[in-house]
Short mmCIF file of C-alpha atoms (C1' of nucleotides) in Angstrom, two decimals:
data_model
loop_
_atom_site.label_atom_id
_atom_site.label_comp_id
_atom_site.label_asym_id
_atom_site.label_seq_id
_atom_site.Cartn_x
_atom_site.Cartn_y
_atom_site.Cartn_z
CA MET A 1 -85.07 -28.70 -10.33
CA PRO A 2 -82.03 -30.38 -9.26
CA GLU A 3 -81.71 -32.65 -6.60
CA LEU A 4 -78.48 -32.71 -4.69
CA PRO A 5 -76.49 -34.30 -7.64
CA GLU A 6 -77.43 -31.11 -9.79
CA VAL A 7 -76.87 -28.69 -7.29
CA GLU A 8 -73.58 -30.07 -6.77
CA PHE A 9 -72.56 -30.28 -10.26
CA LEU A 10 -73.64 -26.66 -10.71
CA LYS A 11 -71.49 -25.58 -7.71
CA ASN A 12 -68.32 -27.20 -9.20
CA ASP A 13 -69.32 -25.91 -12.60
CA ILE A 14 -70.04 -22.19 -11.68
CA SER A 15 -66.82 -22.15 -9.53
CA ARG A 16 -64.68 -22.97 -12.59
CA GLN A 17 -66.06 -19.97 -14.51
CA LEU A 18 -65.37 -17.64 -11.31
CA SER A 19 -61.90 -19.02 -10.40
CA GLU A 20 -60.61 -15.55 -9.89
CA LYS A 21 -62.58 -14.68 -7.06
CA PRO A 22 -64.24 -12.02 -9.02
CA ALA A 23 -66.11 -8.79 -7.02
CA ILE A 24 -69.59 -8.30 -7.20
CA GLU A 25 -70.36 -5.34 -9.60
CA ARG A 26 -74.29 -5.19 -9.46
CA PHE A 27 -77.19 -7.07 -8.84
CA ILE A 28 -80.38 -7.02 -11.19
CA PHE A 29 -83.64 -8.11 -9.81
CA HIS A 30 -86.10 -8.38 -12.48
CA ARG A 31 -88.82 -9.05 -9.82
CA LYS A 32 -88.83 -8.55 -5.80
CA ASP A 33 -89.92 -12.12 -5.01
CA LEU A 34 -89.58 -15.74 -6.15
CA ARG A 35 -91.69 -17.79 -3.67
CA GLU A 36 -90.66 -15.38 -0.87
CA PRO A 37 -89.64 -11.65 -0.98
CA ILE A 38 -86.25 -11.36 -1.86
CA PRO A 39 -84.17 -9.50 0.84
CA ILE A 40 -82.85 -6.73 -1.87
CA ALA A 41 -81.75 -4.23 0.35
CA GLN A 42 -79.60 -6.34 2.29
CA ILE A 43 -78.07 -8.31 -0.35
CA LYS A 44 -77.14 -5.02 -2.40
CA LYS A 45 -74.73 -4.47 0.52
CA LEU A 46 -72.54 -7.15 -0.93
CA ILE A 47 -71.66 -4.99 -3.89
CA GLY A 48 -67.94 -4.59 -4.03
CA GLU A 49 -67.26 -7.65 -2.23
CA PRO A 50 -65.35 -10.73 -3.84
CA ILE A 51 -67.22 -14.17 -4.17
CA LEU A 52 -64.62 -16.13 -2.47
CA LYS A 53 -66.31 -19.49 -2.97
CA LEU A 54 -69.09 -21.63 -3.85
CA ASP A 55 -70.52 -24.33 -1.50
CA ARG A 56 -73.63 -26.54 -1.28
CA ARG A 57 -75.63 -27.44 1.58
CA SER A 58 -78.32 -29.98 0.87
CA LYS A 59 -79.95 -28.46 -2.20
CA TYR A 60 -78.80 -24.77 -1.27
CA LEU A 61 -76.16 -23.33 -3.34
CA LEU A 62 -74.08 -20.66 -1.23
CA PHE A 63 -72.16 -17.85 -2.45
CA SER A 64 -69.72 -16.73 0.18
CA THR A 65 -68.34 -13.21 0.51
CA PRO A 66 -66.22 -11.36 3.15
CA LYS A 67 -69.52 -9.67 4.50
CA GLY A 68 -71.84 -12.65 4.15
CA ASP A 69 -73.27 -15.46 2.57
CA LEU A 70 -76.19 -15.63 -0.73
CA VAL A 71 -78.38 -18.57 0.02
CA SER A 72 -80.10 -19.86 -3.02
CA HIS A 73 -82.27 -23.02 -3.64
CA LEU A 74 -83.59 -23.81 -7.16
CA GLY A 75 -86.94 -25.10 -6.04
CA MET A 76 -88.40 -27.38 -8.89
CA THR A 77 -87.16 -25.63 -11.90
CA GLY A 78 -84.49 -23.03 -11.23
CA THR A 79 -81.26 -23.04 -12.63
CA TRP A 80 -78.05 -20.79 -12.87
CA ARG A 81 -76.26 -19.89 -15.69
CA VAL A 82 -73.06 -18.04 -16.60
CA GLU A 83 -73.06 -15.69 -19.30
CA SER A 84 -70.91 -12.98 -20.63
CA GLN A 85 -72.05 -9.30 -19.88
CA LYS A 86 -71.87 -8.55 -23.54
CA SER A 87 -74.64 -10.98 -24.31
CA LEU A 88 -77.90 -9.19 -24.37
CA GLU A 89 -80.28 -11.85 -24.32
CA THR A 90 -82.55 -11.86 -21.44
CA ARG A 91 -84.78 -15.07 -21.37
CA LYS A 92 -88.35 -15.47 -19.77
CA HIS A 93 -88.44 -16.33 -16.31
CA ASP A 94 -84.66 -14.75 -15.94
CA HIS A 95 -85.17 -13.14 -12.47
CA ILE A 96 -81.79 -12.44 -10.64
CA GLU A 97 -78.41 -11.41 -12.39
CA ILE A 98 -75.21 -11.01 -10.45
CA TRP A 99 -72.64 -9.11 -12.59
CA VAL A 100 -69.04 -10.03 -11.62
CA GLY A 101 -65.69 -8.38 -12.15
CA ASN A 102 -64.43 -10.82 -14.79
CA GLY A 103 -67.10 -9.59 -17.31
CA LYS A 104 -69.32 -12.59 -16.59
CA LYS A 105 -72.98 -12.48 -15.12
CA ILE A 106 -74.55 -15.00 -13.31
CA ILE A 107 -78.29 -15.55 -13.98
CA TYR A 108 -81.29 -17.25 -12.07
CA ASN A 109 -83.91 -18.41 -14.15
CA ASP A 110 -86.94 -20.32 -12.30
CA PRO A 111 -90.43 -20.64 -14.54
CA ARG A 112 -92.05 -21.74 -11.34
CA ARG A 113 -90.42 -19.34 -8.85
CA PHE A 114 -90.52 -22.35 -6.09
CA GLY A 115 -86.85 -20.96 -5.71
CA PHE A 116 -85.40 -19.04 -2.97
CA PHE A 117 -82.76 -16.24 -2.76
CA GLY A 118 -81.68 -14.95 0.42
CA PHE A 119 -78.78 -13.57 2.75
CA ALA A 120 -77.13 -14.44 6.19
CA LEU A 121 -74.09 -13.51 7.79
CA ALA A 122 -73.20 -17.38 7.95
CA ALA A 123 -75.12 -19.60 5.77
CA GLN A 124 -75.09 -22.46 8.37
CA ASP A 125 -77.17 -19.93 10.76
CA HIS A 126 -79.81 -19.31 8.20
CA PRO A 127 -83.42 -20.46 9.39
CA LYS A 128 -83.73 -22.56 5.96
CA ILE A 129 -80.34 -24.28 6.83
CA LYS A 130 -79.64 -24.55 10.39
CA ASP A 131 -82.05 -27.53 10.88
CA LEU A 132 -81.22 -29.65 8.32
CA GLY A 133 -80.18 -33.39 8.71
CA PRO A 134 -76.85 -34.71 7.84
CA GLU A 135 -75.53 -34.99 4.24
CA PRO A 136 -76.00 -37.96 2.36
CA LEU A 137 -72.32 -38.43 1.30
CA SER A 138 -70.96 -37.62 4.97
CA GLU A 139 -70.11 -40.24 7.82
CA ASP A 140 -72.81 -38.66 9.73
CA PHE A 141 -75.31 -40.66 7.75
CA SER A 142 -74.84 -43.92 9.24
CA VAL A 143 -76.94 -46.75 10.45
CA PHE A 144 -76.21 -45.67 14.07
CA TYR A 145 -77.68 -42.19 13.23
CA LEU A 146 -80.48 -43.70 11.35
CA ARG A 147 -81.64 -46.06 13.91
CA SER A 148 -81.92 -43.23 16.63
CA CYS A 149 -83.39 -40.90 14.19
CA LEU A 150 -85.99 -43.29 13.02
CA GLY A 151 -86.59 -44.84 16.10
CA GLN A 152 -90.15 -43.27 17.20
CA LYS A 153 -91.31 -41.85 13.86
CA LYS A 154 -94.23 -43.61 12.04
CA LEU A 155 -93.12 -42.70 8.49
CA THR A 156 -92.52 -44.85 5.60
CA ILE A 157 -88.93 -45.45 4.42
CA LYS A 158 -89.64 -43.36 1.35
CA GLN A 159 -90.96 -40.23 3.17
CA ALA A 160 -87.92 -40.67 5.59
CA LEU A 161 -85.63 -40.65 2.86
CA MET A 162 -87.36 -37.65 1.45
CA ASP A 163 -87.37 -35.69 4.68
CA PRO A 164 -84.60 -33.13 5.11
CA ARG A 165 -84.42 -33.66 8.94
CA VAL A 166 -83.49 -37.25 8.37
CA VAL A 167 -81.14 -36.86 5.47
CA VAL A 168 -80.88 -33.95 3.09
CA GLY A 169 -80.58 -34.07 -0.77
CA VAL A 170 -82.63 -37.00 -1.81
CA GLY A 171 -85.59 -35.93 -3.83
CA ASN A 172 -88.44 -37.76 -5.67
CA ILE A 173 -86.28 -39.34 -8.50
CA TYR A 174 -83.81 -40.56 -6.18
CA ALA A 175 -85.94 -42.02 -3.35
CA SER A 176 -87.59 -44.24 -5.93
CA GLU A 177 -84.23 -45.29 -7.15
CA ILE A 178 -82.41 -45.94 -4.15
CA LEU A 179 -85.27 -48.16 -2.90
CA PHE A 180 -85.32 -49.86 -5.80
CA ALA A 181 -81.68 -50.68 -5.75
CA ALA A 182 -81.73 -51.49 -2.16
CA GLY A 183 -84.70 -54.20 -2.81
CA VAL A 184 -87.03 -52.04 -0.09
CA HIS A 185 -90.52 -51.33 -0.62
CA PRO A 186 -91.19 -47.78 -0.50
CA GLN A 187 -94.10 -48.36 2.07
CA LYS A 188 -92.07 -50.04 4.61
CA SER A 189 -92.28 -48.19 8.09
CA SER A 190 -88.82 -46.69 8.65
CA HIS A 191 -88.74 -47.97 12.23
CA SER A 192 -88.93 -51.67 11.46
CA LEU A 193 -86.05 -51.79 8.77
CA ARG A 194 -83.32 -54.33 10.24
CA PRO A 195 -79.72 -52.67 10.29
CA ASP A 196 -78.53 -54.61 7.18
CA LYS A 197 -81.33 -52.90 5.35
CA LEU A 198 -80.51 -49.57 6.69
CA GLN A 199 -76.89 -50.27 5.72
CA LYS A 200 -78.37 -51.23 2.20
CA ILE A 201 -80.16 -47.91 1.77
CA ILE A 202 -77.09 -46.05 2.99
CA GLU A 203 -74.79 -47.72 0.37
CA GLN A 204 -77.14 -47.41 -2.63
CA THR A 205 -77.93 -43.75 -1.32
CA GLN A 206 -74.49 -42.87 -1.54
CA MET A 207 -73.65 -44.79 -4.83
CA ILE A 208 -76.41 -43.35 -7.03
CA LEU A 209 -75.87 -39.58 -5.49
CA GLN A 210 -72.05 -40.03 -6.36
CA LYS A 211 -72.67 -41.80 -9.54
CA SER A 212 -75.08 -38.89 -10.67
CA ILE A 213 -72.82 -36.22 -9.65
CA GLU A 214 -70.05 -37.33 -11.71
CA SER A 215 -72.34 -37.89 -14.84
CA GLY A 216 -73.49 -34.40 -14.52
CA GLY A 217 -77.16 -34.34 -12.65
CA SER A 218 -80.52 -35.62 -13.73
CA SER A 219 -81.73 -33.79 -16.78
CA PHE A 220 -85.20 -35.18 -16.38
CA ARG A 221 -87.07 -32.41 -17.69
CA ASN A 222 -85.54 -28.90 -18.21
CA TYR A 223 -82.21 -29.04 -16.13
CA VAL A 224 -79.64 -27.71 -17.64
CA HIS A 225 -76.17 -27.03 -16.60
CA SER A 226 -74.59 -23.28 -16.29
CA ASP A 227 -73.01 -23.51 -19.87
CA GLY A 228 -76.43 -24.74 -21.35
CA ASN A 229 -75.73 -28.28 -22.17
CA LYS A 230 -77.99 -31.07 -20.66
CA GLY A 231 -77.28 -33.61 -17.93
CA ASP A 232 -77.73 -37.18 -18.93
CA PHE A 233 -78.80 -39.24 -15.94
CA GLN A 234 -82.05 -39.95 -17.16
CA SER A 235 -80.94 -42.64 -18.78
CA PHE A 236 -79.95 -44.40 -15.77
CA HIS A 237 -83.38 -44.26 -14.13
CA LYS A 238 -84.59 -47.70 -13.98
CA VAL A 239 -87.76 -47.21 -12.05
CA TYR A 240 -88.65 -43.45 -12.06
CA ALA A 241 -91.33 -42.41 -14.59
CA ARG A 242 -91.07 -46.12 -16.04
CA GLU A 243 -94.68 -46.81 -14.81
CA GLY A 244 -95.84 -49.96 -17.04
CA LYS A 245 -92.34 -50.81 -18.47
CA PRO A 246 -90.44 -53.73 -17.68
CA CYS A 247 -88.48 -53.85 -14.39
CA PRO A 248 -84.49 -54.07 -15.71
CA ASN A 249 -84.10 -57.00 -12.82
CA CYS A 250 -87.40 -59.27 -13.46
CA GLN A 251 -89.34 -58.11 -16.13
CA GLN A 252 -92.43 -57.30 -14.06
CA LEU A 253 -94.17 -54.03 -14.74
CA ILE A 254 -92.99 -51.23 -13.03
CA ARG A 255 -95.82 -49.71 -10.91
CA ARG A 256 -96.71 -46.09 -9.81
CA MET A 257 -98.40 -45.04 -6.35
CA ILE A 258 -98.79 -41.68 -4.59
CA GLN A 259 -97.10 -41.09 -1.20
CA GLY A 260 -97.32 -37.88 0.56
CA GLY A 261 -98.67 -36.53 -2.47
CA ARG A 262 -95.61 -37.42 -4.85
CA SER A 263 -95.39 -40.25 -7.35
CA THR A 264 -93.62 -43.52 -6.48
CA PHE A 265 -92.14 -45.72 -8.69
CA TRP A 266 -91.42 -49.48 -7.56
CA CYS A 267 -91.30 -53.08 -8.70
CA SER A 268 -93.74 -55.41 -6.90
CA TYR A 269 -91.48 -58.14 -7.05
CA CYS A 270 -88.25 -56.89 -6.27
CA GLN A 271 -89.25 -54.41 -3.41
CA LYS A 272 -91.48 -56.72 -1.11
CA LEU A 273 -92.92 -55.46 2.10
"C1'" DA B 1 -98.78 -33.68 18.23
"C1'" DG B 2 -98.25 -35.43 13.79
"C1'" DG B 3 -99.45 -36.67 9.13
"C1'" DA B 4 -102.28 -35.42 5.25
"C1'" DA B 5 -103.67 -32.05 2.21
"C1'" DA B 6 -103.04 -27.63 -0.09
"C1'" DA B 7 -100.59 -23.93 -1.27
"C1'" DC B 8 -97.00 -21.42 -3.95
"C1'" DC B 9 -96.32 -21.09 -9.90
"C1'" DT B 10 -95.62 -22.10 -15.04
"C1'" DG B 11 -95.17 -25.41 -18.71
"C1'" DC B 12 -95.99 -29.51 -21.17
"C1'" DG B 13 -98.23 -33.73 -22.81
"C1'" DT B 14 -102.63 -36.18 -23.82
"C1'" DG B 15 -107.12 -37.03 -24.81
"C1'" DC B 16 -111.46 -35.20 -26.34
"C1'" DT C 1 -107.09 -25.36 -32.97
"C1'" DG C 2 -108.48 -25.24 -28.57
"C1'" DC C 3 -109.73 -26.33 -23.93
"C1'" DA C 4 -109.44 -29.03 -19.98
"C1'" DC C 5 -106.89 -31.99 -17.16
"C1'" DG C 6 -103.10 -34.30 -15.08
"C1'" DC C 7 -98.65 -34.01 -13.96
"C1'" DA C 8 -94.09 -32.13 -12.76
"C1'" DG C 9 -87.00 -32.38 -9.74
"C1'" DG C 10 -89.37 -28.93 -3.47
"C1'" DT C 11 -90.53 -26.96 0.60
"C1'" DT C 12 -93.71 -24.33 3.99
"C1'" DT C 13 -98.17 -23.82 5.79
"C1'" DT C 14 -102.74 -25.22 6.75
"C1'" DC C 15 -105.93 -28.37 8.14
"C1'" DC C 16 -107.95 -32.17 10.21
#
DNA sequence: AGGAAAACCTGCGTGC
DNA sequence: TGCACGCAGGTTTTCC
């Protein structure tokens, strides 16, 4: 799945296909849980309500109705796609279908089932959402904010960037890409970074995420848009999953290490401690 | 308290 | 061909 750009793209993509605020006709749950139980009884109370709009907060996709919000997270392998109700195809790992009044159905598919589907009267009060840090593309994500936030913490900058209480939406792919673009070593302790480096990290975060949204998300493994087409950001990866290949800047070989259980890719010449 | 490791799952590529 | 292993876009829980 999807890091922020993929969710943002999906939000826009599905929104286009639901333009006339169709009413929810039915839910089909092919199973009662993903990683956590699905609050099916609560969710079914939304039948008959129109989907007013889709929003994104962090990597959560939010469907808003007059009686409350559906809160969806795609985990590592989840996708939503839109199909005609006439299509009888059911794919392996289709778990949830939302049938709506314009003849379409919105289908959630997730092989690993690390995703999430829940309900809240107002999404911003949902336990998964209320304690999240700022959006990376907002003005709240500033040098001033980062200094106060990282001041005490003993975290490497890579782990800080991926901590959703620090900033949301930066996953494992983009964390490596951002630090490469900013010329910052992934193991640098986050509280030791000077303001000009923090500024550079913020700029590169926004640049890379924005560019990726515009080109339709990452598509690294199995990512597809709601129309079934793949995104094509993978060709833009400069270090991610490129261990042993030459750095695009200096030809030094890209290296890989494990931080917090996740692979980090970096160039030991362009990113010094 | 706070950070590392494990847990939740399936699928795919590699190497023997 | 088959099997074992390592790895995968995320987040939460458990364990030191």
